[in-house]
N, CA, C and O atoms as a Tinker XYZ file with bonds, in Angstrom:
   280  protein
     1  N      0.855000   -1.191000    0.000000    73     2
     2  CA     0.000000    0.000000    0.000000    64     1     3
     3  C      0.893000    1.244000    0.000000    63     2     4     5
     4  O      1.808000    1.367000    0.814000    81     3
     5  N      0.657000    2.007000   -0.771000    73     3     6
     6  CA     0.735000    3.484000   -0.660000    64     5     7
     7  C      0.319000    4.410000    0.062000    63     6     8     9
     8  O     -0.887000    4.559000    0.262000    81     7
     9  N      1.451000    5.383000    0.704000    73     7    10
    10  CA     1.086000    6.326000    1.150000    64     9    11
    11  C      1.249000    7.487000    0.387000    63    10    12    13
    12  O      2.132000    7.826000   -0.401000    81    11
    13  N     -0.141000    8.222000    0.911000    73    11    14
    14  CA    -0.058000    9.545000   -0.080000    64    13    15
    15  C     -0.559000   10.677000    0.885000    63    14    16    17
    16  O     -1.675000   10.952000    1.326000    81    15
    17  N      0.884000   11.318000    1.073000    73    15    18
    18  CA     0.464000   12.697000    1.882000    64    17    19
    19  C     -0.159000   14.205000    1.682000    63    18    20    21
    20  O      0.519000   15.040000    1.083000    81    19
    21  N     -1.144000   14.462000    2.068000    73    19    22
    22  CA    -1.615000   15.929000    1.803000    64    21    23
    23  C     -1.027000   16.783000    2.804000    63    22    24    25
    24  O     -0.271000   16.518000    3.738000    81    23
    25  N     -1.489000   17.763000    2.447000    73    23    26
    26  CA    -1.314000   19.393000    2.906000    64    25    27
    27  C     -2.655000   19.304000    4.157000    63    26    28    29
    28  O     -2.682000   19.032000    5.358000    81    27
    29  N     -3.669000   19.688000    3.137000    73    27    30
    30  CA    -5.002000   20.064000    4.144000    64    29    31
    31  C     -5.959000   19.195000    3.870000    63    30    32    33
    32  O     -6.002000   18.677000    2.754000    81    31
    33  N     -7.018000   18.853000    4.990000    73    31    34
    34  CA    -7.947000   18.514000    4.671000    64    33    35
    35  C     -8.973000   18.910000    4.804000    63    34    36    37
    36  O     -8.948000   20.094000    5.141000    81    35
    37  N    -10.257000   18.371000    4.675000    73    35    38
    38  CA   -10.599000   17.587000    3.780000    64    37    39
    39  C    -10.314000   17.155000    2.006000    63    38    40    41
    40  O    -11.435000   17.423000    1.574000    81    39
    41  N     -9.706000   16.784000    1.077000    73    39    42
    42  CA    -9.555000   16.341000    0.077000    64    41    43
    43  C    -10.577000   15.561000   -0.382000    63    42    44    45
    44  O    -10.682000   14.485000    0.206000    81    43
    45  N    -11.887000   15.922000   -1.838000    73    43    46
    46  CA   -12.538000   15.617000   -2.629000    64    45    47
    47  C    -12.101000   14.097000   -3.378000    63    46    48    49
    48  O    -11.235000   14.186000   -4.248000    81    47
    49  N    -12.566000   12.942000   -3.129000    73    47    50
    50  CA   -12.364000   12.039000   -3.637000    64    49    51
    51  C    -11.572000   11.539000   -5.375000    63    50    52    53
    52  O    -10.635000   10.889000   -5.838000    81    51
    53  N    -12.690000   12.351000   -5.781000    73    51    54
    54  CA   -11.863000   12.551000   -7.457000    64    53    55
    55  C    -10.773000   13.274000   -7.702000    63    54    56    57
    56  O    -10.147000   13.208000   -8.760000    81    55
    57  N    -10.421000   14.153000   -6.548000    73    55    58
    58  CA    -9.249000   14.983000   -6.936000    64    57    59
    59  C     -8.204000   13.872000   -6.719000    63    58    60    61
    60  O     -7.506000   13.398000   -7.616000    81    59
    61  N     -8.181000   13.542000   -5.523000    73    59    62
    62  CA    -6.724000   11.964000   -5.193000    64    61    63
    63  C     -6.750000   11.557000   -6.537000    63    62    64    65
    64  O     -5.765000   11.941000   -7.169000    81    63
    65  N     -7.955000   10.591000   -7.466000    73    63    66
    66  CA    -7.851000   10.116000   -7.986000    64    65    67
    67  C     -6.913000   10.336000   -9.193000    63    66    68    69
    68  O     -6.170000    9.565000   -9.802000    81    67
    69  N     -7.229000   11.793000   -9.350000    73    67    70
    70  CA    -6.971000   12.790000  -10.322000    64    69    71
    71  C     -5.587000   12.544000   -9.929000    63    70    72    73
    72  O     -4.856000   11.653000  -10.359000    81    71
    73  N     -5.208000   13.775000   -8.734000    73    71    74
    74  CA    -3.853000   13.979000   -8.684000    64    73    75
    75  C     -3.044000   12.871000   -8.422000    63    74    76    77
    76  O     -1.911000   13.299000   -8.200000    81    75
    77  N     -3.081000   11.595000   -8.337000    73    75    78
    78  CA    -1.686000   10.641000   -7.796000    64    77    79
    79  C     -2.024000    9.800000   -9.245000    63    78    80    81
    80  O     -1.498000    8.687000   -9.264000    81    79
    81  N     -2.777000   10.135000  -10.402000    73    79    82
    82  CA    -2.528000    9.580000  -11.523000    64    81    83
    83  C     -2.904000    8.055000  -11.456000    63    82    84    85
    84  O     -2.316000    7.130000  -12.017000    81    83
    85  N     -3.902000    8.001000  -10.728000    73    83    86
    86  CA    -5.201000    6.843000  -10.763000    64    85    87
    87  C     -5.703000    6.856000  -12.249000    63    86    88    89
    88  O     -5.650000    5.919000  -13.045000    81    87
    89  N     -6.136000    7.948000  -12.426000    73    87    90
    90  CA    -7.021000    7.880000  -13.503000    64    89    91
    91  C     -6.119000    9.249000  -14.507000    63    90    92    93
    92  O     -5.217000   10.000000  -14.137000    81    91
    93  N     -6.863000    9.137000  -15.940000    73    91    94
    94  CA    -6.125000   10.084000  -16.620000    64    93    95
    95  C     -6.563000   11.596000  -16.711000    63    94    96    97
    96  O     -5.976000   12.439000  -17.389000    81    95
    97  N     -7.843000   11.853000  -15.815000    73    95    98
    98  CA    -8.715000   12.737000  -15.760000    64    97    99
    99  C     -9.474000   12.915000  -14.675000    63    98   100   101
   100  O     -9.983000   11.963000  -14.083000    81    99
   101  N     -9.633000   14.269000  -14.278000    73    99   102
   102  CA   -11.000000   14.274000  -13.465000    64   101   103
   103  C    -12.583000   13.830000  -13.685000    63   102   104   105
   104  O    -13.522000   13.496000  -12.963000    81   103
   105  N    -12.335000   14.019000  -15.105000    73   103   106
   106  CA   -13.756000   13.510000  -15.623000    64   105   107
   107  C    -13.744000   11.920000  -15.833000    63   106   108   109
   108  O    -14.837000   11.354000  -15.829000    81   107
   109  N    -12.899000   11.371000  -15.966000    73   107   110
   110  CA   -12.735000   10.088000  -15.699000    64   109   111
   111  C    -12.863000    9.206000  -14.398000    63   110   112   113
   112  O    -13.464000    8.134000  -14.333000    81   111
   113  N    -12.035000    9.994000  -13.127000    73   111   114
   114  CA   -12.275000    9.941000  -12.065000    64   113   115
   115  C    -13.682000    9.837000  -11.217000    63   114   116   117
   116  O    -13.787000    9.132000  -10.213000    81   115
   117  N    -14.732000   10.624000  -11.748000    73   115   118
   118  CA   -16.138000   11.115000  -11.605000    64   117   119
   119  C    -16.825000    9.883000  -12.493000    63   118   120   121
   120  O    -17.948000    9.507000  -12.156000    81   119
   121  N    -16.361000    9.444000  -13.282000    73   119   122
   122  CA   -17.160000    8.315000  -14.247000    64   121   123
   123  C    -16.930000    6.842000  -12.772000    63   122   124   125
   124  O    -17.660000    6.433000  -11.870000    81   123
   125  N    -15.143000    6.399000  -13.391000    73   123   126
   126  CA   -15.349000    5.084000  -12.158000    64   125   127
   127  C    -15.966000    5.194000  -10.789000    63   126   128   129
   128  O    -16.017000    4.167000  -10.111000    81   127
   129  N    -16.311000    6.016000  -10.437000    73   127   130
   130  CA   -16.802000    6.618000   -9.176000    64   129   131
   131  C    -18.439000    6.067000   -9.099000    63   130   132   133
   132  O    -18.985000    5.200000   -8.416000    81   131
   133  N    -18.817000    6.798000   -9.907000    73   131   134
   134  CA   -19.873000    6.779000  -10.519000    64   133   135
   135  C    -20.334000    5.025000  -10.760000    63   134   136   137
   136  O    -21.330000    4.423000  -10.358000    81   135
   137  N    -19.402000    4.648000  -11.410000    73   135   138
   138  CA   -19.541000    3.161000  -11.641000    64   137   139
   139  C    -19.482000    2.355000  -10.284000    63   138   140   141
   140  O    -19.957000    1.220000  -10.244000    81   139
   141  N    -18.979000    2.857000   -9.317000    73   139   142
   142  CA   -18.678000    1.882000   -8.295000    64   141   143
   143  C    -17.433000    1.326000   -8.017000    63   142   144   145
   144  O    -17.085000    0.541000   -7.135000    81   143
   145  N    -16.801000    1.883000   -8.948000    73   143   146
   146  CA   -15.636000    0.858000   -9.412000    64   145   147
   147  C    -14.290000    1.624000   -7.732000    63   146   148   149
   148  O    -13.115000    1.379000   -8.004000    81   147
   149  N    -14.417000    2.162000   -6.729000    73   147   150
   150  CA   -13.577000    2.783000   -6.305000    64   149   151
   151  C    -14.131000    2.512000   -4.720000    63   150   152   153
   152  O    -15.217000    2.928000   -4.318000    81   151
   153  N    -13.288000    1.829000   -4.002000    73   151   154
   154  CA   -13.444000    1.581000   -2.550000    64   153   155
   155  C    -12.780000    2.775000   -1.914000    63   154   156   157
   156  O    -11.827000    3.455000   -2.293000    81   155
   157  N    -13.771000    2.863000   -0.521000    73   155   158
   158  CA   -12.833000    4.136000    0.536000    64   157   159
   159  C    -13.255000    3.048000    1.830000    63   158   160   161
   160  O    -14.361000    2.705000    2.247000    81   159
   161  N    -11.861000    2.674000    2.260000    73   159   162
   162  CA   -11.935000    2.277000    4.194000    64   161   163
   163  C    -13.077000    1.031000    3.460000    63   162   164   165
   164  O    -14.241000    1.169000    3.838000    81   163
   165  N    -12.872000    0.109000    2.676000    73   163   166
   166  CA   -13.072000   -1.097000    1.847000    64   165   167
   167  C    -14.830000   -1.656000    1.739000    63   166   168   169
   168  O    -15.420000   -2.731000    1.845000    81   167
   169  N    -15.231000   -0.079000    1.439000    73   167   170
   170  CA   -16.498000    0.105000    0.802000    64   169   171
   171  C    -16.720000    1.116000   -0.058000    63   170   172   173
   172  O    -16.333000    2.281000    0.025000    81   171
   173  N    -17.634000    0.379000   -1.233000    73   171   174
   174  CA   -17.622000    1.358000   -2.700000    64   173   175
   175  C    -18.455000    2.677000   -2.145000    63   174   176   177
   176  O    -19.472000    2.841000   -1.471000    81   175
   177  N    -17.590000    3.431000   -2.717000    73   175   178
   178  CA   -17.648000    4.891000   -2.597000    64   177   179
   179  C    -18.384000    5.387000   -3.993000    63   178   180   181
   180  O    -17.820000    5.089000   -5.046000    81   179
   181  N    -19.737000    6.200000   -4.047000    73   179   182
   182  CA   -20.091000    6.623000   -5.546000    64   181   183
   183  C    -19.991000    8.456000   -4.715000    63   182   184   185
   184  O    -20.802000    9.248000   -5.193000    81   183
   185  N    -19.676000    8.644000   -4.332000    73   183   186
   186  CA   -20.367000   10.238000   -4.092000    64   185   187
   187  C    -18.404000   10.774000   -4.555000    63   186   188   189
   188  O    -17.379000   10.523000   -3.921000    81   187
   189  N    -18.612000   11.666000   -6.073000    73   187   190
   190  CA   -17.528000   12.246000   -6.087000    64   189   191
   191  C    -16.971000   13.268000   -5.488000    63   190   192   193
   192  O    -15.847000   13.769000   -5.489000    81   191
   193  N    -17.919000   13.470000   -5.003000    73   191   194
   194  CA   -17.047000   14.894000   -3.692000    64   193   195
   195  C    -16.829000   13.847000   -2.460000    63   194   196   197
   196  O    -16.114000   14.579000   -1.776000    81   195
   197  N    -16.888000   13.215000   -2.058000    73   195   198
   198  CA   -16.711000   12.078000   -1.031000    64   197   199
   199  C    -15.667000   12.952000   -0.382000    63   198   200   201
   200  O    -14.678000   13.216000   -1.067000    81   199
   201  N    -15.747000   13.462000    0.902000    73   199   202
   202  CA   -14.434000   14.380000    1.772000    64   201   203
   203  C    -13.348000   12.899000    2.226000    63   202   204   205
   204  O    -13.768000   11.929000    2.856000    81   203
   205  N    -12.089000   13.043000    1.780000    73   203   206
   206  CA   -11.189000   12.289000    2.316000    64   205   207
   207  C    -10.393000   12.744000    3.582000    63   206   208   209
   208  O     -9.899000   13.872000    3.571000    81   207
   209  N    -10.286000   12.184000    4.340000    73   207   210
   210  CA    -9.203000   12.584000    5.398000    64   209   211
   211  C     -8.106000   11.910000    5.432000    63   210   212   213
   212  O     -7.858000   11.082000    4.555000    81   211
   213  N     -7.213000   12.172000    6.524000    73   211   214
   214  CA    -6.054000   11.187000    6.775000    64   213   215
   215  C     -6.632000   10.084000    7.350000    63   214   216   217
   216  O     -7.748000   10.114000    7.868000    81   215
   217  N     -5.782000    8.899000    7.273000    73   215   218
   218  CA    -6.649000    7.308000    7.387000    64   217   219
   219  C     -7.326000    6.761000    6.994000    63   218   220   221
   220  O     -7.722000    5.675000    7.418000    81   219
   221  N     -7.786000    7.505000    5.776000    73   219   222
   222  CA    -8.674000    6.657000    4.722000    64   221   223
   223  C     -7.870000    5.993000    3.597000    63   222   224   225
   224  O     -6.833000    6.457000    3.123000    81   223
   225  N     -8.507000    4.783000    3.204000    73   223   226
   226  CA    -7.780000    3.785000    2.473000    64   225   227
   227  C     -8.617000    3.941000    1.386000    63   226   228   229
   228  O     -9.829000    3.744000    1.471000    81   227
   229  N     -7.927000    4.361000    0.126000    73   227   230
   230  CA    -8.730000    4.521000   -1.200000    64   229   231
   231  C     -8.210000    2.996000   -1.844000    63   230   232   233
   232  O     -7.145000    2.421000   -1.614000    81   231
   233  N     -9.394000    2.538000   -2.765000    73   231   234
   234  CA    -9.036000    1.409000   -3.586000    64   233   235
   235  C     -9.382000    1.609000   -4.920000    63   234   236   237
   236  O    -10.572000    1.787000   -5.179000    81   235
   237  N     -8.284000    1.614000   -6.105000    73   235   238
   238  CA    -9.141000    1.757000   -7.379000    64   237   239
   239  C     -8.372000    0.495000   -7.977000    63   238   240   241
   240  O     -7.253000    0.208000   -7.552000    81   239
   241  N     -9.050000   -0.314000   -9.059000    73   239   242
   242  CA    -8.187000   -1.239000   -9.783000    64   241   243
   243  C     -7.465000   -2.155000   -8.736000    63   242   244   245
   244  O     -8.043000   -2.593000   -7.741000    81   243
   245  N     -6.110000   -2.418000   -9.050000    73   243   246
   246  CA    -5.068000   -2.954000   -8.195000    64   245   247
   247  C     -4.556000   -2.169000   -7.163000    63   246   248   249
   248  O     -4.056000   -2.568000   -6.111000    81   247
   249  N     -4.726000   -0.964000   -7.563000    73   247   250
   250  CA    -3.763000    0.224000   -6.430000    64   249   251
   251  C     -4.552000    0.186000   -5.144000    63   250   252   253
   252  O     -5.772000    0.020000   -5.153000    81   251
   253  N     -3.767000    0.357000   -3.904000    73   251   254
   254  CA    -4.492000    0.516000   -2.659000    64   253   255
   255  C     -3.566000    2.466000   -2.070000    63   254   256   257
   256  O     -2.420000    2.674000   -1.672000    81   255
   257  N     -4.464000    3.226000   -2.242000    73   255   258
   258  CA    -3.635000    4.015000   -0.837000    64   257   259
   259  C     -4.061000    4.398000    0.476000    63   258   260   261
   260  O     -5.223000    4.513000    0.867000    81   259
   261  N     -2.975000    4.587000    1.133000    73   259   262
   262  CA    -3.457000    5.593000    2.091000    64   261   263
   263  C     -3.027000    6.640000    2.802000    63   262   264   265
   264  O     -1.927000    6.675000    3.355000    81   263
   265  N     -4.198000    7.898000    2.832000    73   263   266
   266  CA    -4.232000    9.546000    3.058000    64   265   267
   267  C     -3.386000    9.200000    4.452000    63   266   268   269
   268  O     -3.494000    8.422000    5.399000    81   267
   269  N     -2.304000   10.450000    3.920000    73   267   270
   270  CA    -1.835000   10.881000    5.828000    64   269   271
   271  C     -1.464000   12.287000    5.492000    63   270   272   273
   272  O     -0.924000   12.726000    4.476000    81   271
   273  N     -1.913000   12.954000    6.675000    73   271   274
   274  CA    -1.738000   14.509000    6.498000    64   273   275
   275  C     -0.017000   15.077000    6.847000    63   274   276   277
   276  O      0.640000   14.955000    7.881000    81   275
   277  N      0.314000   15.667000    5.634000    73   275   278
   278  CA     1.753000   15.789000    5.762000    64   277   279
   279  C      2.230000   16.665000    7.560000    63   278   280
   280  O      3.409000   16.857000    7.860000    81   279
């Protein structure tokens, strides 16, 4: 698993996705989301503003991370 540190939180679900290059897009990000296709703390997450904090475990595909506040 990955760790991926922020600045501030709360952090918008699709943005992680976005920024650590999950996906190739925000609008892409908002689609698998949408689909189901994306676990948070190892339940599917559809709400793309979904607030992330530190200690949450995102799952997309194969990748696992997890938020820690820098």
């Amino acid at each position: 698993m990955r760790v991926v540190k922020i600045t501030k939180e709360p952090v918008e679900l699709y943005k992680i996705l976005k920024f650590e290059g999950m996906v190739a897009s925000g609008g892409e990000a908002k689609t698998v989301i949408d689909d189901g296709q994306v676990l948070v703390n190892g339940e599917v997450e559809t709400r793309k503003r979904k607030k992330i904090v530190s200690g949450d475990i995102i799952e997309f595909m194969d990748e696992k991370i997890q938020i820690s506040l820098k």
